[in-house]
Short mmCIF file of C-alpha atoms and ligand atoms in Angstrom, two decimals:
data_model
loop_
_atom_site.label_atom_id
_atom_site.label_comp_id
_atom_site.label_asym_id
_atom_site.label_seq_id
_atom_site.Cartn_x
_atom_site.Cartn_y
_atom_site.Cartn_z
CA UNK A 1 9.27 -20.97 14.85
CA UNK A 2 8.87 -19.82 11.41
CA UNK A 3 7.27 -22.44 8.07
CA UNK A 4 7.49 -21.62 4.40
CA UNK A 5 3.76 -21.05 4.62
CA UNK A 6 1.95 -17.47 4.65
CA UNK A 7 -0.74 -18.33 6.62
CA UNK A 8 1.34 -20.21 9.59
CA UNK A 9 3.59 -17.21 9.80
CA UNK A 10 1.16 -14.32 9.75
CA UNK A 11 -0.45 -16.19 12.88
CA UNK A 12 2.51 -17.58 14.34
CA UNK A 13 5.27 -14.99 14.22
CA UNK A 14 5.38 -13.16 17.62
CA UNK A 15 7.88 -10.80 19.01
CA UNK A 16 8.13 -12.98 22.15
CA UNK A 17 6.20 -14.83 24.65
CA UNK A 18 5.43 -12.41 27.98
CA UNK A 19 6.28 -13.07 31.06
CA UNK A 20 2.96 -14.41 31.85
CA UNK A 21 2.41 -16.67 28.37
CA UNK A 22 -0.37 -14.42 27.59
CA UNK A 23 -1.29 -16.07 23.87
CA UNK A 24 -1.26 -12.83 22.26
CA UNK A 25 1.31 -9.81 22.94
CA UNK A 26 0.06 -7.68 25.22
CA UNK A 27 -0.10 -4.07 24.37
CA UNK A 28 2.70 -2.04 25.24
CA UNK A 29 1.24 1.66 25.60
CA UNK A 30 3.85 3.38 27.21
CA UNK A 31 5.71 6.72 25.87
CA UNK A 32 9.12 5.31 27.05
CA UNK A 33 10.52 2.80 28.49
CA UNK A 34 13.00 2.38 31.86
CA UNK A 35 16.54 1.69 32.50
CA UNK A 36 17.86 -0.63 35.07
CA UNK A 37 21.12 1.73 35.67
CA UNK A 38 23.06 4.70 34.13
CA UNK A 39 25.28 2.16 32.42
CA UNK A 40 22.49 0.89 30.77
CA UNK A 41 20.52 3.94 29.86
CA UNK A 42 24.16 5.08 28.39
CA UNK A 43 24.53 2.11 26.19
CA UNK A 44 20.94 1.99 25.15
CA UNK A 45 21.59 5.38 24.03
CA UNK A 46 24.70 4.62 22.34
CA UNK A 47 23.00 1.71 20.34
CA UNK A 48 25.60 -0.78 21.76
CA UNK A 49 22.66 -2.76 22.41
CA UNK A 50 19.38 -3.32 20.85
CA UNK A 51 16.47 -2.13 23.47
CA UNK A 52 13.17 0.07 23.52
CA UNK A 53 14.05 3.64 24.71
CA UNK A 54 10.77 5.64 23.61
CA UNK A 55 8.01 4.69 21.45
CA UNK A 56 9.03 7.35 18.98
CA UNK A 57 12.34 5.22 18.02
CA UNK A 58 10.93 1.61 18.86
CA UNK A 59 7.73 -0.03 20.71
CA UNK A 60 7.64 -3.81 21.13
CA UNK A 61 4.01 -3.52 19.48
CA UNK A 62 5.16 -2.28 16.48
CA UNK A 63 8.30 -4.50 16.05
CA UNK A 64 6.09 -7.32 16.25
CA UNK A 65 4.03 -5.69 13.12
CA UNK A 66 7.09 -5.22 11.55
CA UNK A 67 8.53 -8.34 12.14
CA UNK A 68 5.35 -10.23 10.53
CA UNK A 69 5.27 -7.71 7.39
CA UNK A 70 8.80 -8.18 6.97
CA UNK A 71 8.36 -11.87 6.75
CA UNK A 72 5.40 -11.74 4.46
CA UNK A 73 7.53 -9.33 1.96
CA UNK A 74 10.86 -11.14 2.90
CA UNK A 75 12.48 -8.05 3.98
CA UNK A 76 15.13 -7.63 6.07
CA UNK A 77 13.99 -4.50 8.40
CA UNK A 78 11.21 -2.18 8.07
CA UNK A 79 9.75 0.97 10.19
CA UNK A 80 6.04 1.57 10.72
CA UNK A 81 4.27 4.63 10.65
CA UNK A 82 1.27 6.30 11.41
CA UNK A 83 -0.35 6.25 8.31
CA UNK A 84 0.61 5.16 4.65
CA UNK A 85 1.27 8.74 3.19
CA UNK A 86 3.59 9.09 6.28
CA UNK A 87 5.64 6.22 5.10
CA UNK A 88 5.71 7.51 1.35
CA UNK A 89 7.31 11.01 2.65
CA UNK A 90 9.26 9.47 5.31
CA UNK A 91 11.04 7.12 3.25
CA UNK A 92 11.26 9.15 0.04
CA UNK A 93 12.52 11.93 2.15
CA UNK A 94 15.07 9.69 4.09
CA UNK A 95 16.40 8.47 1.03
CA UNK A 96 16.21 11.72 -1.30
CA UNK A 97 18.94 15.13 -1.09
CA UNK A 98 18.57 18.40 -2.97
CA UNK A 99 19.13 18.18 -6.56
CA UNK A 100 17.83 14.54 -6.65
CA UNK A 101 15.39 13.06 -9.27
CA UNK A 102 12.76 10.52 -8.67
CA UNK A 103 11.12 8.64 -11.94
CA UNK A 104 7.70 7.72 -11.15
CA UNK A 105 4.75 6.37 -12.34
CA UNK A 106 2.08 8.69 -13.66
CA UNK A 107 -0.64 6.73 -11.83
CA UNK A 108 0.14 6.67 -8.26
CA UNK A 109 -2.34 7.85 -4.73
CA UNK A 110 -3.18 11.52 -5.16
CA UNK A 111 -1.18 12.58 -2.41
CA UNK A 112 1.71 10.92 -4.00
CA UNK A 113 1.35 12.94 -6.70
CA UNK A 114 0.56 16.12 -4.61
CA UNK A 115 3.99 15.39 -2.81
CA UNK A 116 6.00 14.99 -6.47
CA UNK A 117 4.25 18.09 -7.92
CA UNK A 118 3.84 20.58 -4.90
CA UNK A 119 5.88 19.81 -1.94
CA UNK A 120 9.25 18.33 -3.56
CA UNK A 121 10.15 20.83 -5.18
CA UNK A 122 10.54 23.17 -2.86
CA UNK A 123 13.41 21.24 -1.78
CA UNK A 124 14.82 20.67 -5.35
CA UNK A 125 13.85 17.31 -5.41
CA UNK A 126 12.68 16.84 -9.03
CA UNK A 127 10.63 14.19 -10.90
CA UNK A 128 9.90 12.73 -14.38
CA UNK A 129 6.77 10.81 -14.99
CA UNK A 130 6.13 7.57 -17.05
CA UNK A 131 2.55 6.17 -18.43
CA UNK A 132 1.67 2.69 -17.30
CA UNK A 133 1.61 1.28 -20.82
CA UNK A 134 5.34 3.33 -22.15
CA UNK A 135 7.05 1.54 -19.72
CA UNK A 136 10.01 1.32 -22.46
CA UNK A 137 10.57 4.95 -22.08
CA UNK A 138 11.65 4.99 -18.32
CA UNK A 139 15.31 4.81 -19.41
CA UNK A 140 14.98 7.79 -21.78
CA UNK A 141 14.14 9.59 -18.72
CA UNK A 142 16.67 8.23 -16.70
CA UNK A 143 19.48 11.73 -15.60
CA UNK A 144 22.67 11.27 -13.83
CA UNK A 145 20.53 13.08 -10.62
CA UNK A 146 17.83 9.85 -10.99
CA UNK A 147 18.03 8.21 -7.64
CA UNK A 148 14.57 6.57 -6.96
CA UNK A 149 12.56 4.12 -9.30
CA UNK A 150 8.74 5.03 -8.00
CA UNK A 151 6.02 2.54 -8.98
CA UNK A 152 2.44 1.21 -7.53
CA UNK A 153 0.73 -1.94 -8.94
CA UNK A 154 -2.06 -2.51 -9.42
CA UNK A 155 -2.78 1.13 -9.60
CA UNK A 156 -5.32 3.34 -7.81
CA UNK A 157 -7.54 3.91 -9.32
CA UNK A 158 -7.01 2.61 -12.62
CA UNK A 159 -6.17 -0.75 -11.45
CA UNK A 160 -3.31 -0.79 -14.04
CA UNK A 161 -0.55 -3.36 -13.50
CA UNK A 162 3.07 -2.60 -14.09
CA UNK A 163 5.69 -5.36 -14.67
CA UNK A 164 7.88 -5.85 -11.42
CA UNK A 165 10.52 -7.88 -12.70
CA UNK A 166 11.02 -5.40 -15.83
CA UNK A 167 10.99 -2.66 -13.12
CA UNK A 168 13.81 -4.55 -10.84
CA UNK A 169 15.80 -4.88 -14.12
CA UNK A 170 15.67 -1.61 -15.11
CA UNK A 171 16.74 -0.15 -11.49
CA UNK A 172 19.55 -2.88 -11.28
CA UNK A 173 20.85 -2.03 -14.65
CA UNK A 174 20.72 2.00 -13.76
CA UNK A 175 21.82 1.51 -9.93
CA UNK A 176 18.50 3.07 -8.52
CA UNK A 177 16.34 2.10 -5.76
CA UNK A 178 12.98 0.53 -6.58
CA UNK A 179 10.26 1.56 -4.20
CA UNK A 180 7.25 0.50 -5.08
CA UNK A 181 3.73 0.88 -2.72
CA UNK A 182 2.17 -2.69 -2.75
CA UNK A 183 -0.67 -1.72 -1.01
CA UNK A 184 -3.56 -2.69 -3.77
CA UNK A 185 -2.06 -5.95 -3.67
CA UNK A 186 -1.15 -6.87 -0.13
CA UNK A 187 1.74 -8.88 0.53
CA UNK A 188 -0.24 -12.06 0.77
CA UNK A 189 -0.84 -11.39 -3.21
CA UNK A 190 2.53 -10.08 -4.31
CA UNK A 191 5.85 -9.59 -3.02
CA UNK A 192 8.17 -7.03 -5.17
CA UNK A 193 10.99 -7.41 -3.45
CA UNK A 194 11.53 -10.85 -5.28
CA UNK A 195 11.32 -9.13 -8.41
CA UNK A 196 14.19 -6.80 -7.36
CA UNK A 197 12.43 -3.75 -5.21
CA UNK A 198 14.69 -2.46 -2.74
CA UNK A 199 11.75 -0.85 -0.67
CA UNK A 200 7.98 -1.43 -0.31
CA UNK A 201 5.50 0.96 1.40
CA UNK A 202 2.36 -0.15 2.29
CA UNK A 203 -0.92 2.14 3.72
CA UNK A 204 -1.94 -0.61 6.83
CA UNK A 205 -4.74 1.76 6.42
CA UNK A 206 -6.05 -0.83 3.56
CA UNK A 207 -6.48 -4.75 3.17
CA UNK A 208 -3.72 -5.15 6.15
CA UNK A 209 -6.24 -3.82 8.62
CA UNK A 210 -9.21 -5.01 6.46
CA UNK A 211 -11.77 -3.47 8.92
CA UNK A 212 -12.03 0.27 8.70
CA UNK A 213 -10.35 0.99 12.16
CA UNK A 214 -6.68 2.53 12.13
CA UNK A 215 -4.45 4.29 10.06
CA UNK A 216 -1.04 2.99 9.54
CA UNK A 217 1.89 2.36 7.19
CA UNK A 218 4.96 0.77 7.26
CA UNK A 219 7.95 0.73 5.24
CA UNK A 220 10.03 -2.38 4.78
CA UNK A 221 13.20 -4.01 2.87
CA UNK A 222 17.07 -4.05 2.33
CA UNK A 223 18.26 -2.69 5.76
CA UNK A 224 20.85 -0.34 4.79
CA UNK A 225 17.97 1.71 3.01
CA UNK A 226 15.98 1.34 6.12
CA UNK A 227 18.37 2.32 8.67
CA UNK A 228 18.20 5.78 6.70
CA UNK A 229 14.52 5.99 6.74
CA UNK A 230 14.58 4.61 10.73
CA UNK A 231 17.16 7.59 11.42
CA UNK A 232 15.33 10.25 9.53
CA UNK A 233 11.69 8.81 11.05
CA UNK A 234 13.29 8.53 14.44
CA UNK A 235 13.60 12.57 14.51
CA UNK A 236 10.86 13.47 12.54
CA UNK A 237 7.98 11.90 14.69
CA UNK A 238 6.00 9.98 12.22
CA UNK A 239 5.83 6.39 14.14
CA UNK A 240 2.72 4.10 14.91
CA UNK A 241 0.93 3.80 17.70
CA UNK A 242 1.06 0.95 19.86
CA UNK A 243 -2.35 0.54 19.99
CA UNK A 244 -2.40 0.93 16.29
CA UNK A 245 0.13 -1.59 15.88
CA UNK A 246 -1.49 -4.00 18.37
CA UNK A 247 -5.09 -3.69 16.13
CA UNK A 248 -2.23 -4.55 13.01
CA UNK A 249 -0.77 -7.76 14.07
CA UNK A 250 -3.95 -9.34 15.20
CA UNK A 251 -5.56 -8.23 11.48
CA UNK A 252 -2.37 -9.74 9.80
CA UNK A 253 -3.18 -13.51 11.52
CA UNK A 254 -6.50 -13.51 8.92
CA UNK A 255 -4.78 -11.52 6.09
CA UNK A 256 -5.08 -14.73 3.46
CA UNK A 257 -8.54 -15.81 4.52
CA UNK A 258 -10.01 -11.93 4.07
CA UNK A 259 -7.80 -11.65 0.82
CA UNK A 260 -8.95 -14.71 -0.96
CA UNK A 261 -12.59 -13.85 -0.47
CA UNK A 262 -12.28 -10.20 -1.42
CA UNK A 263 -10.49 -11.39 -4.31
CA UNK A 264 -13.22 -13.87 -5.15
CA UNK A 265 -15.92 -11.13 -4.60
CA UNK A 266 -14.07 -9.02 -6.99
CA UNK A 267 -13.35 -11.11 -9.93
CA UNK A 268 -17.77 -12.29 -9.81
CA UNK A 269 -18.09 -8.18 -9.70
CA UNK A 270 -15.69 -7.69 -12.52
CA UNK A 271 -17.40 -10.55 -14.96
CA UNK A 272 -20.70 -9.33 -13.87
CA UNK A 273 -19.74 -5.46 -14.69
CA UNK A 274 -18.06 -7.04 -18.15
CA UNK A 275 -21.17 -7.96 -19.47
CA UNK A 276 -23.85 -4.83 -18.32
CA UNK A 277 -25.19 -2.74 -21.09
CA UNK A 278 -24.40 1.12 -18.61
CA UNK A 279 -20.64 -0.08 -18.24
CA UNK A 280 -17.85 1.28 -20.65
CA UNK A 281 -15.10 -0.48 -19.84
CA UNK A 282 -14.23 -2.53 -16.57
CA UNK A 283 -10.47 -2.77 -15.09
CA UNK A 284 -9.48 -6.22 -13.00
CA UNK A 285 -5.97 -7.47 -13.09
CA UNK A 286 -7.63 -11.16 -13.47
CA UNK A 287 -9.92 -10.17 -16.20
CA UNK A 288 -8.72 -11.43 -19.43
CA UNK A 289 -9.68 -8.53 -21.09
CA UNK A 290 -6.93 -6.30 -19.23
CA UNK A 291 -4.20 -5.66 -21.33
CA UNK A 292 -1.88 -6.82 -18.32
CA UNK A 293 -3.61 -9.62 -17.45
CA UNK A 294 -0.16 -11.89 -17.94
CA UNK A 295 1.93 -10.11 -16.05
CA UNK A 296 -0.60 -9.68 -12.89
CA UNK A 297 -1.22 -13.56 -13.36
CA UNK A 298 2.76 -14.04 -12.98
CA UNK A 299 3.37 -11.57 -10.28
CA UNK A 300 0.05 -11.83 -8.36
CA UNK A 301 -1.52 -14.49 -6.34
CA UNK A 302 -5.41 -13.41 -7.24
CA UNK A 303 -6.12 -9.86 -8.77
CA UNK A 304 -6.99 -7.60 -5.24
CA UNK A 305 -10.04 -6.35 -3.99
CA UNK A 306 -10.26 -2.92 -6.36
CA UNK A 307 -12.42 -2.85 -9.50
CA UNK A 308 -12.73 0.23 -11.91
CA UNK A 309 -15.03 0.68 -14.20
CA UNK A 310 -16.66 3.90 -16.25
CA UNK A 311 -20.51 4.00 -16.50
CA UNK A 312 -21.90 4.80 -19.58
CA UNK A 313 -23.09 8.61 -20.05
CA UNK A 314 -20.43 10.70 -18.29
CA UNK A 315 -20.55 12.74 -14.99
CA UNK A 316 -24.23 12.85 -14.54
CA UNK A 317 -25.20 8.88 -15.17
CA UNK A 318 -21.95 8.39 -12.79
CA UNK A 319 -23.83 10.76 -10.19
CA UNK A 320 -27.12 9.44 -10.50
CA UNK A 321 -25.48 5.97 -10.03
CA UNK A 322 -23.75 6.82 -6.72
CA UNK A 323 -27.00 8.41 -5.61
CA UNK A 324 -29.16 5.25 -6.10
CA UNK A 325 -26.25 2.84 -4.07
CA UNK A 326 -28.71 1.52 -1.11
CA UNK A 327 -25.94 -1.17 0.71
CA UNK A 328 -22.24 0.07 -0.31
CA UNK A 329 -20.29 2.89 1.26
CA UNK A 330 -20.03 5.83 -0.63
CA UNK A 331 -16.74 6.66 0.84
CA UNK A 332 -12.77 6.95 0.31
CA UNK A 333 -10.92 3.80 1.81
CA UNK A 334 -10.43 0.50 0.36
CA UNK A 335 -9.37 -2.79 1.53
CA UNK A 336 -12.75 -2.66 4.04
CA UNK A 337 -14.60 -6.20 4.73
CA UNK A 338 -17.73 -3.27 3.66
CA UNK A 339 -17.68 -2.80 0.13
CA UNK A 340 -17.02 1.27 -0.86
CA UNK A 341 -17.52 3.03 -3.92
CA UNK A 342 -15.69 5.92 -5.08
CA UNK A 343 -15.97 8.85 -7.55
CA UNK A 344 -11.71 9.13 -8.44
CA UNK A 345 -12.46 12.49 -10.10
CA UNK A 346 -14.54 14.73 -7.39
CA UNK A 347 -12.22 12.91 -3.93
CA UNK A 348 -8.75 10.86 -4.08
CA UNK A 349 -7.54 12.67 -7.26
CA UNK A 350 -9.80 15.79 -7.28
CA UNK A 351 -6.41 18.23 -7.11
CA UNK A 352 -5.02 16.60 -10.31
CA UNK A 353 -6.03 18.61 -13.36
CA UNK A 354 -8.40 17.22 -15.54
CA UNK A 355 -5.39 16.48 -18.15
CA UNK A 356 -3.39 14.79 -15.56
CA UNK A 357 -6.48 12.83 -14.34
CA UNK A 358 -6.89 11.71 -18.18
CA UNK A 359 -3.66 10.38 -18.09
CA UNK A 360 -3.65 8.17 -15.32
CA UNK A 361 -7.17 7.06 -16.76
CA UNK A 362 -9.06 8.55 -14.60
CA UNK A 363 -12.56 9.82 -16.18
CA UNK A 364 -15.73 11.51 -14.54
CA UNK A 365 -17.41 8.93 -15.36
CA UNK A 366 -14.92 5.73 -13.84
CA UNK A 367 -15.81 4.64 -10.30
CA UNK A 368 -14.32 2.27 -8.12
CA UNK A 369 -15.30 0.18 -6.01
CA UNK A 370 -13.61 -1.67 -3.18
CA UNK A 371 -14.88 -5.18 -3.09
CA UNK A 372 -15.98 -6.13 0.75
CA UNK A 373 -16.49 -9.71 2.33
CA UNK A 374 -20.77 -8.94 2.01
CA UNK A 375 -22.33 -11.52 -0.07
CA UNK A 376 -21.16 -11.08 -3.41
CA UNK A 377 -25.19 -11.83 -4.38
CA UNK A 378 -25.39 -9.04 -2.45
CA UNK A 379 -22.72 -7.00 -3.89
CA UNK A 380 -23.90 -7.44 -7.40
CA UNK A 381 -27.30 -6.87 -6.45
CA UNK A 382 -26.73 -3.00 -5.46
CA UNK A 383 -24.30 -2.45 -8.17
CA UNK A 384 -27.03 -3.79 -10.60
CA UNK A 385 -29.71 -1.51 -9.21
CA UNK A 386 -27.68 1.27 -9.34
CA UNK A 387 -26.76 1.06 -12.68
CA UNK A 388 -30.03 0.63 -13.55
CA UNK A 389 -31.51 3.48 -11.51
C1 PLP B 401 -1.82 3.25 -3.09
C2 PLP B 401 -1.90 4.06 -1.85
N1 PLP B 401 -0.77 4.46 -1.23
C3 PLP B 401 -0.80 5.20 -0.12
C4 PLP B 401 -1.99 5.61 0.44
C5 PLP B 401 -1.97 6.46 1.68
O1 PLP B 401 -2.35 5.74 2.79
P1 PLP B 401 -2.97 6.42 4.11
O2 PLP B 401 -4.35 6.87 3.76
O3 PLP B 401 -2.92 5.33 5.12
O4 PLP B 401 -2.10 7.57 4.47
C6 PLP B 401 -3.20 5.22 -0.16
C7 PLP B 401 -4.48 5.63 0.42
O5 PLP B 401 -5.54 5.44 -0.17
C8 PLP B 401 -3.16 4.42 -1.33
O6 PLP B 401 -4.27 4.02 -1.95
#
């Protein structure tokens, strides 16, 4: 049974009951699966009906995942994967033939970019890249060979926002796919395919798991676009665990709960950060000072769990300040119930140049921090310190 409500669903939805009402899905780890008879092993195989063969194609652990993520993002189909990156290339590579041009974002993941700029190419798959804030010039860029609209929002790690509904319009009006990688945002805080994205790609790696323990990814929207990326996926090996996918569904039932109060955490951070004498500049979708703060209040439920912001005095103040951080991570995920800082310029984007780090607004001196589900006293507290170090 299925309610208009988020938090209902994400608990609710299951791929069936077992045999033995267990009151969560038991997990299904198992390679393959058996037939009853060669007639049915022969129509399995022939797709003339709809049945686990081997956990590289299907795994009843990861349809339920899928199912749930589908009906937080109302998509029709998805495909999950083992991690997030896997679900970038897999679908962009599904989707993409030689000769093909993608139009992307400037600020997107670093291995995003690493698979635009060095691996692409090699199969003459070519790309054009737009600034967050010239937005107006993606249909200048726009070539008969464009097939894929590329976006994330909010941004890592500038925490940019991009308009989804002026994205949707644009790939509507051209005839290209949207894809955009909702990951910073969840889908319990936005949901681009109502603004008119054909495909969204989310790490489970993040705020879906919440909790530090597996790497996934998953791929979902119109099904004729995910068919392609199921067939090419299907060969290519790049599917979830089961176990993975097990961890996934249970994290999904207290998605809202963990998102509010990140989201909560964040915003105190962000006003606190606004206001300190070290800081530069701070970046929060639900700041007012961010010069997108309209559109992420229209699009987004609560601004996320990511806050950037550039301490005052370049590389070496930002090094001293990571030095003197006594209770937060110093580490590379995000979307943790433990709050993590990270240095942008010397991990996640270290192989950009410095000129393409500039231009996705990335300085040696910005950090960001993903906001846990500590005490935000707490929180603030070591942040404080740190900065004052
Ligand atoms: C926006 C975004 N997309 C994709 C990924 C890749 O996810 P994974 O690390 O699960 O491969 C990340 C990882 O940080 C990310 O931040």
């Amino acid at each position: 049974m299925s309610t208009n409500k988020f938090e209902t669903n994400a608990i609710r939805t299951q791929l069936k009951r077992s045999e033995n009402l267990e009151h969560s899905v038991p997990m299904y780890v198992t390679s393959s699966f058996v037939f009853e008879d060669a007639e049915d092993m022969r129509a399995s195989f022939a797709e003339e009906k709809e049945r686990n063969i081997y956990s590289r194609y299907s795994n009843p652990n990861s349809s339920e995942f899928i199912e749930k993520v589908c009906q937080m993002e109302g998509a029709e189909d998805g495909f999950a994967f083992a991690s997030g990156m896997a679900a970038v290339f897999s679908t962009l590579a599904a989707l993409l033939d030689s000769g093909d041009h993608v139009i992307s974002s400037r600020s997107i993941f670093g291995s995003t970019h690493s698979l635009f700029n060095n691996f692409f190419p090699k199969w003459n798959i070519s790309h054009s890249y737009f600034k967050c804030d010239e937005v107006e010039k993606i249909e200048s860029l726009i070539t008969p060979k464009t097939k894929i609209l590329y976006a994330e929002t909010p941004t890592n790690p500038g925490v940019d926002v991009l308009d989804l509904e002026y994205l949707g319009a644009i790939a509507k009006k051209h005839e290209l796919i949207l894809v955009i990688d909702n990951c910073f945002a969840s889908p319990y805080l936005q949901q681009p395919i109502k603004f008119g994205a054909d495909l969204v790609i989310h790490s489970g790696t993040k705020l879906m798991d919440g909790q530090g323990r597996v790497l996934a990814g998953i791929t979902v929207g119109k099904r004729e676009l995910v068919d392609k990326v199921y067939r090419f996926s299907r060969i290519t090996g790049p599917a979830l665990s089961p176990f993975n996918a097990w961890v996934l569904s249970k994290s999904l039932e207290t998605l809202a709960v963990r998102v509010d109060r990140h989201c909560d955490n964040a915003l105190k951070l962000a006003e606190f950060l606004e206001g300190h004498e070290k800081v530069n500049w701070v970046r929060y979708p639900f700041l007012k000072s961010h010069p997108k703060y309209e559109v992420a209040k229209k699009q987004m439920k609560a601004g996320g769990c990511v806050v950037a912001f550039e301490v005052k005095g370049g590389l070496e103040a930002g090094q001293k300040f990571f030095n003197s951080i006594k209770l937060l991570s110093l580490s590379a995920n995000l979307g943790d119930s433990r709050s993590i800082v990270t240095h942008p310029a010397s991990t996640t984007h270290s192989k950009l140049s410095v000129e393409e780090r500039a231009e996705t607004g990335i300085t040696d001196g910005t950090v960001r921090v993903s906001v846990g589900l500590e005490h935000v006293d707490d929180i603030i507290a070591d942040i404080k310190q740190a900065l004052e170090a």
